Amino acid sequence: MKNQFSEITTPPPAAIQRVSSELKWAGNIGFWVQLVLGVVSLVTVLFSAPSLINSENTITQGTGFGVFSAICGLIVLAVGIYFSFRYIAIARLLQKANPAERPKKVDTLKIIRIGLMVNLLGLLLTIIGAEAIVGIVLLKSLARPQLALGSDPREFVNSIDLLVIQANTNTIAAHFAGIVSSLSLLNRITK
């Protein structure tokens, strides 16, 4: 009976503790960076997107696709945040005394790879959205002289346009943080 008790309460090997620590560290960094940047981007896009999409200006009539891509990037970012949270949960499971309750290395690497692919997809969608919106803003700035009097203000580059660009930039940075945390985990765990 004593022997069984000592086997159950023995701490995990040093290599597993190291992997658990790295998963927890990268998961926390990725989770919080992505969450903060994602919330800021979401609020910004939700605040400014209606004025871009409902514009009757022919110059801004392509922004719907850009805003749609930006929102898709934010949705995929939510999935990326979930995977960062999963890294933290896996780190806790690796600390279990019973080896049968710990996740296998293959399963952990699979989750990290999926998280990496999710962030790469989100990055792609967000870059597409950013390119579309920046193109529209560039067309607006080139179509009319910025000092023209009596023109419709929606034809000019305004703060709403810049807010959407900022939101896309934040989302790109958030996906980049997820990619960096996943790649650093893959690098450290597969050593």
XYZ file of C-alpha atoms in Angstrom:
191
model
C 0.000 0.000 0.000
C 2.828 2.403 0.807
C 4.522 1.646 -2.489
C 1.373 2.463 -4.518
C 0.916 5.735 -2.650
C 4.496 6.829 -3.342
C 4.091 6.032 -7.073
C 0.936 8.129 -7.323
C 2.396 11.174 -5.581
C 5.758 11.270 -7.335
C 6.176 14.462 -9.316
C 6.437 14.297 -13.092
C 9.925 13.906 -14.581
C 11.986 17.050 -15.142
C 11.442 16.985 -18.912
C 7.662 16.930 -18.489
C 7.839 19.727 -15.921
C 9.896 21.786 -18.388
C 7.358 21.211 -21.173
C 4.508 22.045 -18.775
C 6.225 25.269 -17.769
C 6.792 26.263 -21.401
C 3.198 25.449 -22.351
C 1.937 27.527 -19.452
C 4.251 30.434 -20.280
C 3.522 30.488 -24.020
C -0.181 29.850 -23.452
C -0.497 32.754 -21.023
C 1.452 35.166 -23.228
C -0.449 34.140 -26.361
C -3.807 34.160 -24.579
C -3.516 37.616 -23.043
C -1.874 39.346 -26.017
C -4.427 37.903 -28.434
C -7.334 38.608 -26.084
C -6.447 42.266 -25.486
C -5.665 43.025 -29.126
C -8.713 41.051 -30.256
C -11.120 42.906 -27.968
C -9.728 46.278 -29.041
C -10.014 45.272 -32.699
C -13.515 43.873 -32.295
C -14.811 47.015 -30.614
C -13.151 49.194 -33.248
C -14.495 47.194 -36.201
C -18.001 46.982 -34.740
C -17.944 50.723 -34.092
C -16.730 51.761 -37.529
C -17.892 49.052 -39.943
C -21.524 50.191 -40.288
C -20.484 53.612 -41.545
C -18.197 52.039 -44.138
C -20.626 49.401 -45.364
C -23.685 51.689 -45.558
C -21.869 54.379 -47.487
C -23.509 55.340 -50.761
C -20.234 56.720 -52.041
C -19.066 54.835 -55.129
C -15.463 55.064 -53.961
C -16.186 53.133 -50.755
C -18.454 50.538 -52.309
C -15.828 47.805 -52.022
C -15.360 48.024 -48.295
C -17.953 45.351 -47.531
C -15.533 42.619 -48.583
C -12.693 44.171 -46.584
C -14.821 44.489 -43.470
C -16.148 40.937 -43.981
C -12.568 39.619 -44.196
C -11.610 41.605 -41.098
C -14.546 40.160 -39.147
C -13.654 36.646 -40.355
C -10.106 37.271 -39.122
C -11.520 38.250 -35.727
C -13.658 35.107 -35.580
C -10.633 32.963 -36.365
C -8.727 34.940 -33.708
C -11.309 33.788 -31.147
C -10.453 30.203 -32.102
C -6.742 31.047 -31.772
C -7.382 32.439 -28.285
C -9.104 29.173 -27.413
C -6.014 27.230 -28.504
C -3.777 29.419 -26.339
C -6.090 28.602 -23.446
C -5.778 24.912 -24.352
C -1.988 25.186 -23.983
C -2.515 26.339 -20.387
C -4.921 23.459 -19.738
C -2.457 20.943 -21.177
C 0.257 22.393 -18.924
C -1.963 21.679 -15.899
C -2.665 18.136 -17.092
C 1.058 17.471 -17.493
C 1.510 18.199 -13.788
C -0.710 15.243 -12.833
C 1.066 12.671 -10.711
C -0.552 9.754 -12.517
C 1.160 9.289 -15.912
C -2.035 7.824 -17.409
C -3.805 11.181 -16.889
C -1.146 13.183 -18.744
C -1.647 14.005 -22.434
C 0.645 12.251 -24.873
C 3.377 14.187 -26.638
C 1.843 13.386 -30.035
C -1.532 14.809 -28.967
C 0.070 17.930 -27.520
C 2.057 18.573 -30.694
C -1.082 18.044 -32.779
C -2.962 20.689 -30.767
C -0.071 23.137 -31.116
C 0.069 22.559 -34.889
C -3.683 23.101 -35.213
C -3.373 26.319 -33.181
C -0.588 27.430 -35.500
C -2.679 26.717 -38.603
C -5.650 28.576 -37.122
C -3.538 31.677 -36.533
C -2.032 31.453 -40.020
C -5.529 31.288 -41.545
C -6.654 34.233 -39.408
C -3.578 36.185 -40.418
C -4.318 35.539 -44.090
C -7.960 36.634 -43.774
C -7.006 39.752 -41.852
C -4.295 40.711 -44.329
C -6.810 40.329 -47.181
C -9.230 42.576 -45.281
C -6.515 45.114 -44.550
C -5.413 45.198 -48.170
C -8.989 45.778 -49.364
C -9.638 48.546 -46.851
C -6.293 50.248 -47.415
C -6.982 50.139 -51.153
C -10.345 51.847 -50.644
C -8.796 54.497 -48.399
C -6.092 55.090 -50.992
C -8.730 55.481 -53.723
C -10.608 57.952 -51.542
C -7.492 60.006 -50.965
C -6.573 60.039 -54.662
C -10.086 60.616 -56.054
C -10.689 64.037 -54.558
C -8.408 66.830 -53.494
C -8.551 66.831 -49.698
C -9.219 70.581 -49.590
C -12.270 70.616 -51.903
C -15.115 72.659 -50.491
C -18.739 71.651 -50.816
C -17.976 67.965 -51.287
C -19.507 65.087 -49.345
C -17.308 64.392 -46.267
C -17.709 60.636 -46.818
C -15.613 60.990 -49.952
C -12.574 61.979 -47.895
C -10.281 59.841 -45.798
C -11.597 60.190 -42.263
C -10.997 58.840 -38.789
C -13.405 55.910 -39.280
C -11.294 54.699 -42.191
C -8.187 54.885 -40.055
C -9.894 53.088 -37.158
C -10.629 50.089 -39.371
C -7.031 50.043 -40.569
C -5.880 50.189 -36.933
C -8.240 47.347 -35.998
C -6.851 45.194 -38.798
C -3.304 45.995 -37.727
C -4.131 44.970 -34.150
C -5.686 41.727 -35.372
C -2.621 40.988 -37.501
C -0.434 41.575 -34.428
C -2.665 39.265 -32.364
C -2.408 36.467 -34.926
C 1.336 37.042 -35.084
C 1.540 36.603 -31.299
C -0.333 33.318 -31.596
C 1.983 32.144 -34.358
C 5.093 33.068 -32.364
C 3.848 31.283 -29.232
C 2.938 28.145 -31.218
C 6.230 28.094 -33.098
C 8.230 28.618 -29.911
C 6.360 25.720 -28.304
C 6.979 23.454 -31.278
C 10.645 24.387 -31.209
C 11.050 23.788 -27.482
C 8.946 20.653 -27.173
C 10.455 18.824 -30.141
C 14.043 19.308 -28.929
